[in-house]
CSV table of C-alpha atoms in Angstrom, one decimal:
chain,number,residue,atom,x,y,z
A,1,MET,CA,0.0,0.0,0.0
A,2,GLU,CA,2.9,2.3,0.7
A,3,THR,CA,5.3,3.7,-1.9
A,4,ILE,CA,9.0,3.7,-2.1
A,5,ILE,CA,10.9,5.0,-5.2
A,6,GLY,CA,14.5,5.4,-6.1
A,7,ILE,CA,16.6,7.1,-8.8
A,8,LYS,CA,20.2,6.5,-9.7
A,9,GLY,CA,22.3,9.3,-11.3
A,10,LYS,CA,26.0,9.4,-12.3
A,11,ASP,CA,27.3,10.2,-8.8
A,12,PHE,CA,24.3,9.8,-6.4
A,13,VAL,CA,21.2,7.7,-5.6
A,14,MET,CA,18.0,9.4,-4.4
A,15,LEU,CA,15.3,7.6,-2.5
A,16,ALA,CA,11.7,8.8,-1.7
A,17,ALA,CA,9.1,7.1,0.5
A,18,ASP,CA,5.7,8.2,1.5
A,19,SER,CA,5.3,8.7,5.3
A,20,THR,CA,2.0,7.0,6.1
A,21,HIS,CA,1.7,4.1,8.4
A,22,PRO,CA,-1.5,2.4,7.4
A,23,HIS,CA,-3.4,0.0,9.7
A,24,SER,CA,-6.4,-1.7,8.2
A,25,ILE,CA,-8.5,1.2,6.8
A,26,MET,CA,-6.8,3.8,9.0
A,27,VAL,CA,-3.8,6.0,8.8
A,28,LEU,CA,-2.1,5.3,12.2
A,29,LYS,CA,0.6,7.9,11.7
A,30,ASP,CA,1.7,10.4,9.0
A,31,ASP,CA,5.4,10.9,9.8
A,32,GLU,CA,6.8,7.4,9.6
A,33,ASN,CA,10.4,7.2,8.2
A,34,LYS,CA,10.8,4.3,5.8
A,35,ILE,CA,14.3,5.2,4.5
A,36,HIS,CA,16.7,3.7,7.0
A,37,LYS,CA,20.3,5.0,7.2
A,38,ILE,CA,22.6,2.0,7.6
A,39,SER,CA,25.9,3.8,7.3
A,40,ASP,CA,27.3,7.0,5.8
A,41,SER,CA,27.1,5.5,2.4
A,42,LEU,CA,24.2,3.1,2.6
A,43,LEU,CA,20.4,3.5,2.7
A,44,ILE,CA,17.7,0.9,2.7
A,45,ALA,CA,14.1,1.9,2.0
A,46,ALA,CA,11.6,-0.8,3.0
A,47,THR,CA,7.9,-1.4,2.9
A,48,GLY,CA,5.7,-4.4,3.5
A,49,ASP,CA,4.4,-6.2,6.6
A,50,GLN,CA,4.7,-3.7,9.5
A,51,GLY,CA,6.5,-6.0,12.0
A,52,ASP,CA,8.7,-7.7,9.4
A,53,THR,CA,10.1,-4.5,7.8
A,54,VAL,CA,11.4,-3.1,11.1
A,55,GLN,CA,12.7,-6.5,12.3
A,56,PHE,CA,14.4,-7.4,9.0
A,57,VAL,CA,16.0,-4.0,8.3
A,58,GLU,CA,17.3,-3.9,11.9
A,59,TYR,CA,18.8,-7.4,11.5
A,60,ILE,CA,20.4,-6.5,8.2
A,61,SER,CA,21.8,-3.2,9.4
A,62,LYS,CA,23.2,-4.5,12.6
A,63,ASN,CA,24.9,-7.3,10.7
A,64,ILE,CA,26.4,-4.9,8.2
A,65,LEU,CA,27.8,-2.8,11.1
A,66,LEU,CA,29.1,-6.0,12.8
A,67,TYR,CA,30.9,-6.9,9.5
A,68,LYS,CA,32.6,-3.5,9.6
A,69,MET,CA,33.7,-3.9,13.2
A,70,ARG,CA,35.1,-7.4,12.6
A,71,ASN,CA,36.9,-6.6,9.3
A,72,GLY,CA,37.8,-2.9,9.6
A,73,TYR,CA,36.2,-2.1,6.3
A,74,GLU,CA,32.6,-1.7,5.2
A,75,LEU,CA,30.5,-3.9,2.8
A,76,GLY,CA,30.1,-2.0,-0.5
A,77,PRO,CA,26.6,-1.3,-1.8
A,78,LYS,CA,26.7,-4.3,-4.1
A,79,ALA,CA,27.8,-6.7,-1.3
A,80,ALA,CA,25.3,-5.2,1.1
A,81,ALA,CA,22.5,-5.8,-1.5
A,82,TYR,CA,23.6,-9.4,-2.0
A,83,PHE,CA,23.9,-10.0,1.7
A,84,THR,CA,20.3,-8.7,2.1
A,85,ARG,CA,19.1,-10.9,-0.8
A,86,LYS,CA,20.8,-14.0,0.6
A,87,ASN,CA,19.1,-13.5,4.0
A,88,LEU,CA,15.7,-12.9,2.4
A,89,ALA,CA,16.1,-16.0,0.2
A,90,ASP,CA,17.2,-18.2,3.1
A,91,TYR,CA,14.1,-17.2,5.1
A,92,LEU,CA,11.8,-17.6,2.0
A,93,ARG,CA,11.2,-21.3,2.3
A,94,THR,CA,10.6,-21.3,6.1
A,95,ARG,CA,7.5,-20.5,8.1
A,96,TYR,CA,9.0,-17.2,9.0
A,97,ALA,CA,9.4,-15.7,5.5
A,98,TYR,CA,9.8,-11.9,5.7
A,99,GLN,CA,7.1,-10.0,3.7
A,100,VAL,CA,9.4,-7.0,2.8
A,101,TRP,CA,10.0,-5.0,-0.4
A,102,LEU,CA,13.3,-3.1,-0.5
A,103,LEU,CA,15.4,-0.6,-2.3
A,104,VAL,CA,19.1,-0.7,-1.3
A,105,ALA,CA,20.9,2.5,-2.3
A,106,GLY,CA,24.6,3.1,-1.7
A,107,TYR,CA,27.6,5.0,-3.0
A,108,ASP,CA,31.1,3.5,-3.3
A,109,LYS,CA,34.2,5.6,-4.1
A,110,LYS,CA,35.4,3.0,-6.6
A,111,GLU,CA,32.2,1.5,-7.9
A,112,GLY,CA,30.1,4.6,-7.9
A,113,PRO,CA,26.4,4.7,-7.1
A,114,GLN,CA,24.4,1.5,-6.8
A,115,LEU,CA,20.6,1.1,-6.6
A,116,THR,CA,19.2,-2.4,-6.0
A,117,PHE,CA,15.6,-3.5,-6.3
A,118,ILE,CA,14.6,-6.5,-4.0
A,119,ASP,CA,11.2,-7.9,-3.6
A,120,TYR,CA,9.7,-10.3,-1.0
A,121,LEU,CA,10.7,-13.3,-3.1
A,122,ALA,CA,14.3,-12.1,-3.0
A,123,ASN,CA,14.3,-11.2,-6.7
A,124,THR,CA,17.2,-8.9,-7.0
A,125,LEU,CA,18.0,-6.5,-9.8
A,126,SER,CA,20.5,-3.6,-10.2
A,127,VAL,CA,18.4,-0.8,-11.6
A,128,ASN,CA,18.7,2.9,-12.7
A,129,HIS,CA,15.3,3.6,-11.3
A,130,GLY,CA,12.9,1.5,-9.3
A,131,ALA,CA,9.7,1.5,-7.2
A,132,HIS,CA,7.6,-0.6,-4.9
A,133,GLY,CA,4.0,-0.5,-3.9
A,134,TYR,CA,0.8,0.7,-5.6
A,135,GLY,CA,2.2,4.2,-6.0
A,136,GLY,CA,5.2,2.7,-7.7
A,137,MET,CA,3.1,1.5,-10.6
A,138,PHE,CA,2.5,5.1,-11.6
A,139,CYS,CA,6.2,6.0,-11.6
A,140,GLY,CA,7.5,3.6,-14.2
A,141,SER,CA,6.5,5.7,-17.2
A,142,ILE,CA,7.6,8.9,-15.5
A,143,PHE,CA,11.1,7.4,-15.0
A,144,ASP,CA,11.1,6.2,-18.6
A,145,GLN,CA,10.4,9.7,-19.9
A,146,TYR,CA,12.4,11.9,-17.5
A,147,HIS,CA,15.4,9.8,-16.4
A,148,TYR,CA,18.6,9.9,-18.3
A,149,GLU,CA,22.2,8.8,-17.6
A,150,ASN,CA,23.6,12.1,-16.5
A,151,ILE,CA,20.6,13.3,-14.5
A,152,THR,CA,21.5,15.8,-11.8
A,153,GLN,CA,20.3,15.8,-8.2
A,154,ASP,CA,18.1,18.8,-8.8
A,155,GLU,CA,16.5,17.1,-11.8
A,156,ALA,CA,16.1,13.9,-9.9
A,157,TYR,CA,14.3,15.7,-7.1
A,158,GLU,CA,12.0,17.3,-9.7
A,159,VAL,CA,11.2,13.8,-11.0
A,160,MET,CA,10.4,12.7,-7.5
A,161,ARG,CA,8.0,15.6,-7.3
A,162,LYS,CA,6.4,14.5,-10.6
A,163,CYS,CA,5.9,11.0,-9.1
A,164,ALA,CA,4.4,12.3,-5.9
A,165,ARG,CA,2.1,14.6,-7.8
A,166,GLU,CA,0.9,11.7,-10.0
A,167,ILE,CA,0.4,9.4,-7.0
A,168,GLN,CA,-1.7,12.1,-5.3
A,169,LYS,CA,-3.7,12.7,-8.4
A,170,ARG,CA,-4.4,9.1,-9.6
A,171,LEU,CA,-4.0,6.7,-6.6
A,172,ILE,CA,-7.1,6.3,-4.5
A,173,ILE,CA,-5.0,5.9,-1.3
A,174,SER,CA,-4.0,9.1,0.3
A,175,GLN,CA,-0.2,9.7,0.5
A,176,GLN,CA,0.2,13.3,1.5
A,177,LYS,CA,3.9,13.5,2.3
A,178,PHE,CA,7.1,11.9,0.9
A,179,HIS,CA,10.5,11.8,2.6
A,180,VAL,CA,13.4,12.2,0.3
A,181,THR,CA,17.0,11.2,1.1
A,182,VAL,CA,20.1,11.2,-1.1
A,183,VAL,CA,23.4,9.3,-0.8
A,184,ASP,CA,26.5,10.4,-2.7
A,185,ALA,CA,30.3,11.0,-2.2
A,186,ASN,CA,29.5,13.4,0.7
A,187,GLY,CA,27.4,10.9,2.6
A,188,VAL,CA,23.7,10.7,3.4
A,189,ARG,CA,21.5,13.8,3.2
A,190,ARG,CA,17.8,14.3,4.0
A,191,LEU,CA,16.2,16.7,1.5
A,192,ASP,CA,13.0,18.7,1.9
A,193,ASP,CA,9.8,16.6,2.2
A,194,ILE,CA,7.5,16.6,-0.8
A,195,THR,CA,4.0,17.5,0.5
A,196,ALA,CA,0.7,18.2,-1.1
A,197,GLU,CA,1.0,21.8,-0.1
A,198,ASN,CA,4.4,22.5,-1.6
A,199,LEU,CA,3.5,20.6,-4.7
A,200,LYS,CA,1.0,23.4,-5.5
A,201,ASN,CA,3.8,25.9,-6.0
B,1,MET,CA,-6.4,-31.7,31.7
B,2,ALA,CA,-9.2,-29.3,31.0
B,3,LEU,CA,-7.6,-28.1,27.7
B,4,ASN,CA,-7.4,-31.7,26.6
B,5,ASP,CA,-11.0,-32.3,27.3
B,6,ILE,CA,-12.1,-29.3,25.3
B,7,LEU,CA,-9.9,-30.2,22.4
B,8,LYS,CA,-11.3,-33.8,22.2
B,9,HIS,CA,-14.7,-32.3,21.2
B,10,MET,CA,-13.2,-30.8,18.1
B,11,PRO,CA,-13.3,-33.4,15.4
B,12,SER,CA,-10.5,-31.9,13.4
B,13,VAL,CA,-8.3,-31.5,16.5
B,14,GLY,CA,-9.4,-34.8,18.1
B,15,ASP,CA,-7.7,-36.7,15.3
B,16,MET,CA,-4.4,-34.8,15.8
B,17,LEU,CA,-4.6,-35.4,19.5
B,18,SER,CA,-4.7,-39.1,19.1
B,19,ASP,CA,-1.0,-38.8,18.1
B,20,TYR,CA,-0.3,-38.0,21.8
B,21,LYS,CA,-0.6,-41.1,24.0
B,22,SER,CA,-1.1,-39.2,27.2
B,23,THR,CA,-1.4,-35.6,28.5
B,24,GLU,CA,2.1,-35.9,29.9
B,25,GLU,CA,3.5,-36.1,26.4
B,26,MET,CA,1.9,-32.8,25.4
B,27,ASP,CA,4.3,-30.0,25.8
B,28,PHE,CA,2.9,-27.8,28.6
B,29,ILE,CA,6.1,-25.8,28.6
B,30,ASN,CA,4.5,-22.8,30.4
B,31,LEU,CA,4.0,-24.8,33.6
B,32,SER,CA,7.8,-24.9,34.1
B,33,GLN,CA,8.7,-21.7,32.2
B,34,ASN,CA,6.1,-19.1,33.0
B,35,LYS,CA,7.3,-16.6,30.3
B,36,VAL,CA,6.8,-18.9,27.4
B,37,LEU,CA,3.5,-19.9,26.0
B,38,SER,CA,3.1,-23.4,24.8
B,39,ALA,CA,1.4,-23.5,21.4
B,40,PRO,CA,-1.8,-25.5,21.2
B,41,PRO,CA,-0.9,-29.2,20.7
B,42,TYR,CA,-1.9,-29.3,17.0
B,43,SER,CA,-0.6,-27.7,13.9
B,44,ASN,CA,-1.5,-24.2,12.6
B,45,PRO,CA,-3.3,-22.9,15.7
B,46,VAL,CA,-4.7,-19.8,13.9
B,47,GLU,CA,-6.7,-21.9,11.4
B,48,ASN,CA,-7.6,-24.8,13.6
B,49,LEU,CA,-8.7,-22.8,16.6
B,50,ALA,CA,-11.2,-21.1,14.3
B,51,LYS,CA,-12.8,-24.5,13.7
B,52,LEU,CA,-14.1,-24.3,17.3
B,53,HIS,CA,-16.6,-21.8,16.0
B,54,GLU,CA,-17.6,-23.7,12.9
B,55,ASN,CA,-19.4,-26.6,14.6
B,56,ASN,CA,-21.8,-25.0,17.0
B,57,ASP,CA,-23.0,-28.3,18.5
B,58,ASN,CA,-20.3,-28.6,21.2
B,59,ILE,CA,-18.4,-25.9,22.9
B,60,LYS,CA,-18.4,-22.2,22.2
B,61,ILE,CA,-15.4,-20.2,23.1
B,62,ASN,CA,-15.5,-16.5,22.8
B,63,PHE,CA,-12.5,-14.5,23.8
B,64,ASP,CA,-13.1,-11.2,25.5
B,65,HIS,CA,-12.8,-8.4,23.0
B,66,GLY,CA,-14.0,-4.9,22.1
B,67,THR,CA,-12.6,-1.8,23.5
B,68,THR,CA,-11.8,1.8,23.1
B,69,THR,CA,-8.5,3.1,24.3
B,70,LEU,CA,-6.6,6.3,23.4
B,71,GLY,CA,-3.5,8.2,24.3
B,72,PHE,CA,-2.0,11.4,23.1
B,73,ILE,CA,1.0,13.7,23.8
B,74,TYR,CA,0.6,17.4,24.4
B,75,GLN,CA,2.5,20.2,26.0
B,76,GLY,CA,1.8,18.9,29.5
B,77,GLY,CA,2.6,15.2,29.1
B,78,VAL,CA,0.5,12.3,28.0
B,79,VAL,CA,-3.1,11.6,28.6
B,80,LEU,CA,-4.4,8.0,28.4
B,81,ALA,CA,-8.1,7.3,28.5
B,82,VAL,CA,-10.0,4.0,28.3
B,83,ASP,CA,-13.4,2.4,28.7
B,84,SER,CA,-13.9,-0.6,30.9
B,85,ARG,CA,-16.1,-3.1,29.0
B,86,ALA,CA,-15.1,-6.6,28.0
B,87,THR,CA,-17.3,-8.5,25.5
B,88,GLY,CA,-17.3,-12.1,24.3
B,89,GLY,CA,-19.3,-12.0,21.1
B,90,GLN,CA,-22.6,-10.3,21.9
B,91,TYR,CA,-22.3,-10.9,25.6
B,92,ILE,CA,-20.9,-8.3,28.0
B,93,GLY,CA,-18.5,-10.2,30.2
B,94,SER,CA,-17.5,-7.4,32.4
B,95,GLN,CA,-18.2,-3.7,32.9
B,96,SER,CA,-15.3,-3.2,35.3
B,97,VAL,CA,-12.1,-4.1,33.5
B,98,ARG,CA,-9.0,-2.0,34.3
B,99,LYS,CA,-7.6,-1.4,30.9
B,100,VAL,CA,-4.8,0.7,32.0
B,101,VAL,CA,-1.9,-1.4,33.4
B,102,GLU,CA,0.4,0.2,35.9
B,103,ILE,CA,3.7,-1.3,35.0
B,104,ASN,CA,5.7,0.8,37.5
B,105,ASP,CA,5.5,4.3,38.8
B,106,LEU,CA,6.8,5.8,35.5
B,107,LEU,CA,5.2,3.5,32.9
B,108,LEU,CA,1.6,2.9,31.9
B,109,GLY,CA,0.1,0.7,29.2
B,110,THR,CA,-3.4,0.3,27.8
B,111,LEU,CA,-4.9,-3.0,26.6
B,112,ALA,CA,-7.1,-3.8,23.7
B,113,GLY,CA,-7.8,-6.9,21.7
B,114,GLY,CA,-7.7,-10.3,23.5
B,115,ALA,CA,-8.0,-9.5,27.2
B,116,ALA,CA,-6.3,-12.7,28.1
B,117,ASP,CA,-3.3,-12.1,25.8
B,118,CYS,CA,-2.9,-8.6,27.0
B,119,THR,CA,-3.0,-9.2,30.7
B,120,TYR,CA,-0.7,-12.2,30.4
B,121,TRP,CA,2.0,-10.4,28.4
B,122,TYR,CA,1.7,-7.3,30.5
B,123,ARG,CA,2.4,-9.4,33.5
B,124,VAL,CA,5.5,-10.7,31.8
B,125,LEU,CA,6.6,-7.2,30.8
B,126,THR,CA,6.1,-5.9,34.3
B,127,SER,CA,8.4,-8.6,35.7
B,128,GLU,CA,10.9,-7.9,33.0
B,129,CYS,CA,10.9,-4.2,33.8
B,130,ARG,CA,11.4,-4.9,37.5
B,131,LEU,CA,14.2,-7.4,36.7
B,132,TYR,CA,15.9,-4.7,34.6
B,133,GLU,CA,15.7,-2.3,37.5
B,134,LEU,CA,17.3,-4.9,39.9
B,135,ARG,CA,20.0,-5.8,37.5
B,136,ASN,CA,21.0,-2.3,36.4
B,137,LYS,CA,20.0,-0.1,39.4
B,138,LYS,CA,18.0,2.2,37.2
B,139,LYS,CA,14.5,2.4,35.8
B,140,ILE,CA,14.0,1.0,32.4
B,141,SER,CA,13.3,3.5,29.6
B,142,LEU,CA,10.1,3.3,27.6
B,143,ALA,CA,12.0,2.6,24.4
B,144,ALA,CA,13.6,-0.4,26.0
B,145,ALA,CA,10.4,-1.7,27.6
B,146,THR,CA,8.5,-1.4,24.4
B,147,LYS,CA,11.3,-3.2,22.5
B,148,ILE,CA,11.1,-6.1,25.0
B,149,MET,CA,7.4,-6.3,24.5
B,150,ASN,CA,7.7,-6.0,20.7
B,151,ASN,CA,10.3,-8.8,20.6
B,152,ILE,CA,8.1,-11.1,22.6
B,153,ILE,CA,5.1,-10.3,20.4
B,154,TYR,CA,7.0,-10.6,17.2
B,155,SER,CA,8.2,-14.1,18.2
B,156,TYR,CA,4.6,-15.2,18.4
B,157,LYS,CA,3.6,-13.5,15.1
B,158,ASN,CA,1.0,-15.5,13.2
B,159,SER,CA,0.3,-17.7,16.2
B,160,GLY,CA,-3.0,-16.0,16.8
B,161,LEU,CA,-2.2,-13.5,19.5
B,162,SER,CA,-4.5,-10.4,19.4
B,163,MET,CA,-3.4,-7.3,21.1
B,164,GLY,CA,-3.2,-3.5,20.6
B,165,MET,CA,-1.3,-1.6,23.2
B,166,ILE,CA,-0.5,2.0,23.8
B,167,LEU,CA,2.4,2.6,26.2
B,168,ALA,CA,3.4,5.9,27.8
B,169,GLY,CA,6.0,7.0,30.2
B,170,GLY,CA,9.1,8.9,31.1
B,171,ASP,CA,12.0,8.3,28.7
B,172,MET,CA,15.3,10.1,28.8
B,173,ASN,CA,13.8,12.9,30.8
B,174,GLN,CA,10.8,13.4,28.5
B,175,VAL,CA,7.5,11.7,28.0
B,176,SER,CA,6.8,9.6,24.9
B,177,LEU,CA,4.1,7.4,23.5
B,178,TYR,CA,4.4,4.1,21.7
B,179,TYR,CA,1.9,1.9,19.9
B,180,LEU,CA,2.4,-1.8,19.8
B,181,ASP,CA,0.3,-4.6,18.2
B,182,SER,CA,0.2,-8.3,17.6
B,183,ASP,CA,1.3,-7.8,13.9
B,184,GLY,CA,4.7,-6.8,15.4
B,185,THR,CA,4.2,-3.1,14.9
B,186,ARG,CA,6.1,-0.8,17.3
B,187,THR,CA,6.0,2.9,16.6
B,188,MET,CA,6.3,6.2,18.3
B,189,GLY,CA,3.7,8.9,17.7
B,190,LYS,CA,1.6,11.8,19.0
B,191,VAL,CA,-2.0,10.5,18.8
B,192,PHE,CA,-3.2,6.9,19.0
B,193,SER,CA,-6.5,5.2,19.5
B,194,VAL,CA,-7.0,1.4,19.5
B,195,GLY,CA,-10.0,-0.9,19.6
B,196,SER,CA,-13.4,-1.3,18.0
B,197,GLY,CA,-14.4,2.1,19.2
B,198,SER,CA,-11.3,3.8,18.0
B,199,ILE,CA,-12.9,5.2,14.8
B,200,PHE,CA,-15.3,7.1,16.9
B,201,ALA,CA,-12.7,8.3,19.4
B,202,TYR,CA,-10.4,9.5,16.6
B,203,GLY,CA,-13.2,11.7,15.2
B,204,VAL,CA,-13.5,13.7,18.4
B,205,LEU,CA,-9.8,13.4,19.3
B,206,ASP,CA,-8.4,14.6,16.0
B,207,SER,CA,-10.9,17.6,15.7
B,208,GLY,CA,-10.0,18.8,19.3
B,209,TYR,CA,-6.4,18.0,19.5
B,210,LYS,CA,-3.6,20.5,19.5
B,211,TRP,CA,-0.2,20.6,21.2
B,212,GLU,CA,-1.0,23.7,23.4
B,213,LEU,CA,-3.9,22.0,25.3
B,214,THR,CA,-3.9,22.8,29.0
B,215,ASP,CA,-4.0,19.9,31.5
B,216,GLU,CA,-7.8,20.3,32.1
B,217,GLN,CA,-8.6,20.6,28.4
B,218,ALA,CA,-6.5,17.5,27.7
B,219,TYR,CA,-8.3,15.4,30.3
B,220,GLU,CA,-11.6,16.6,29.0
B,221,LEU,CA,-10.6,15.8,25.4
B,222,GLY,CA,-9.6,12.2,26.4
B,223,ARG,CA,-12.7,11.7,28.4
B,224,ARG,CA,-15.0,13.1,25.8
B,225,SER,CA,-13.4,11.0,23.0
B,226,ILE,CA,-14.0,7.8,25.0
B,227,TYR,CA,-17.5,8.9,26.0
B,228,HIS,CA,-18.5,9.4,22.4
B,229,ALA,CA,-17.0,6.0,21.5
B,230,THR,CA,-19.0,4.3,24.3
B,231,HIS,CA,-22.1,6.0,22.9
B,232,ARG,CA,-21.6,4.8,19.3
B,233,ASP,CA,-19.8,1.5,19.8
B,234,ALA,CA,-21.8,-1.3,21.4
B,235,TYR,CA,-18.6,-3.1,22.5
B,236,SER,CA,-17.4,-0.2,24.5
B,237,GLY,CA,-18.8,1.1,27.8
B,238,GLY,CA,-18.8,1.1,31.5
B,239,THR,CA,-16.4,3.4,33.3
B,240,VAL,CA,-14.3,6.1,31.6
B,241,ARG,CA,-10.9,6.3,33.2
B,242,VAL,CA,-8.4,9.1,32.5
B,243,TYR,CA,-4.7,9.0,33.4
B,244,HIS,CA,-2.1,11.7,33.1
B,245,VAL,CA,1.6,10.7,32.6
B,246,LYS,CA,4.4,13.2,33.3
B,247,LYS,CA,8.1,12.6,33.2
B,248,ASP,CA,8.3,12.1,36.9
B,249,GLY,CA,5.3,9.7,37.2
B,250,TRP,CA,1.6,9.2,36.5
B,251,ASN,CA,-1.7,10.1,38.1
B,252,LEU,CA,-5.2,8.7,37.9
B,253,ILE,CA,-7.3,11.8,37.1
B,254,SER,CA,-10.9,10.5,37.0
B,255,GLU,CA,-13.1,7.4,36.9
B,256,GLU,CA,-16.6,8.2,35.7
B,257,ASP,CA,-19.6,6.0,34.6
B,258,CYS,CA,-20.3,6.7,30.9
B,259,LEU,CA,-24.0,7.1,31.7
B,260,ASP,CA,-23.2,9.9,34.2
B,261,LEU,CA,-21.1,11.5,31.5
B,262,HIS,CA,-23.9,11.1,29.0
B,263,ARG,CA,-26.4,12.9,31.4
B,264,ARG,CA,-23.9,15.7,32.0
B,265,TYR,CA,-23.0,16.3,28.4
B,266,GLU,CA,-26.7,16.1,27.5
B,267,ALA,CA,-27.5,18.8,30.1
B,268,GLU,CA,-24.6,20.9,28.8
B,269,LYS,CA,-25.9,20.7,25.3
B,270,LYS,CA,-29.4,21.8,26.3
B,271,LYS,CA,-28.1,25.0,27.9
């Protein structure tokens, strides 16, 4: 029901996520953060089953931090995505399969930016742009038209605004506010929220 | 064993039970370890327990349900307000349930959903919080207490637990409010309402809520929200209890019968 979207540029990855926390037919909360900062160069955006997302992302992030402590160097964004995928896949055929949909975004000084799409079946794909949730269905064509290889951060933010605007126009579920976070060579930065009010301007 | 006798009447479960030669072989782990629940002695409890309701010739089990509880943060702390009715199906089991659990002199929790599940796990949480205090020589924070509860609940996910809790208390020298439920959700927020009457409570609560509320206004908002829920929701009623939580402890503000409130609000409206 919730939406997470991601865009990769030449030297950054930008993630956006709506901030609702739905509970049956109700919005329990409208300032939920779904973009989790794992380290200074790694972000995971997660949606899905309420309990599972928090529990799974916490498990993954603590293990990635443990790896850094043990080895003195960090898992790169590719390795982090494969580690996440492996855990999800191992749990898939158990009674405790995690119902989570993820976007793993990271920046590596050698490898550059990396955006990985992972679904609850542990399908994993390195992508230039990706989205999960009902809202995500509206974003595919917007990305196809407006995303290009050398897209700048400002242009990517504008594409995020286009996505949010389309979701608020066409999706029956209300998603009033989107959090936006970017990761690049300078680390992780939270950008201004995209809200229904500031989309009018 | 009483449980065993009940289960024998369920055709679907009776067959599974025959795998066990005697009651001793069934794993009643919670008799020796009181913080662990033994799963019912058959597979897939969520599905099979529901079969009790399907054949209405034998035994009917209705768990106590139906509630309105709320909690919100404002400038002066947290207000928790609850009703006191417990229902099993159409039957009102009790009009005098204490739905606010006093965990210690800093922490309070509300219960909604399965009354048995909530009281059982609150008892476990209370003892865990006391043990933390004895081990660490300091009071447990609300964040830690809710995390303990959440981890317990999450380990029983999809086993049929039914609970919705709001916890409030002092945390790092400020007051905060958490919502927990049996799906494994644990989240911090400003305004929460849980239970069958929550939709009615939210209506009043959201339209009257603001951060700058005075203490008296806040108590009245909590009380009125629960009152309106008891009026509209058949599964909520009895006594409306209002608690106030500050960073140095909590107070019971009022306990009033919802009929008395109804008469009072009705008279006020006529004026």
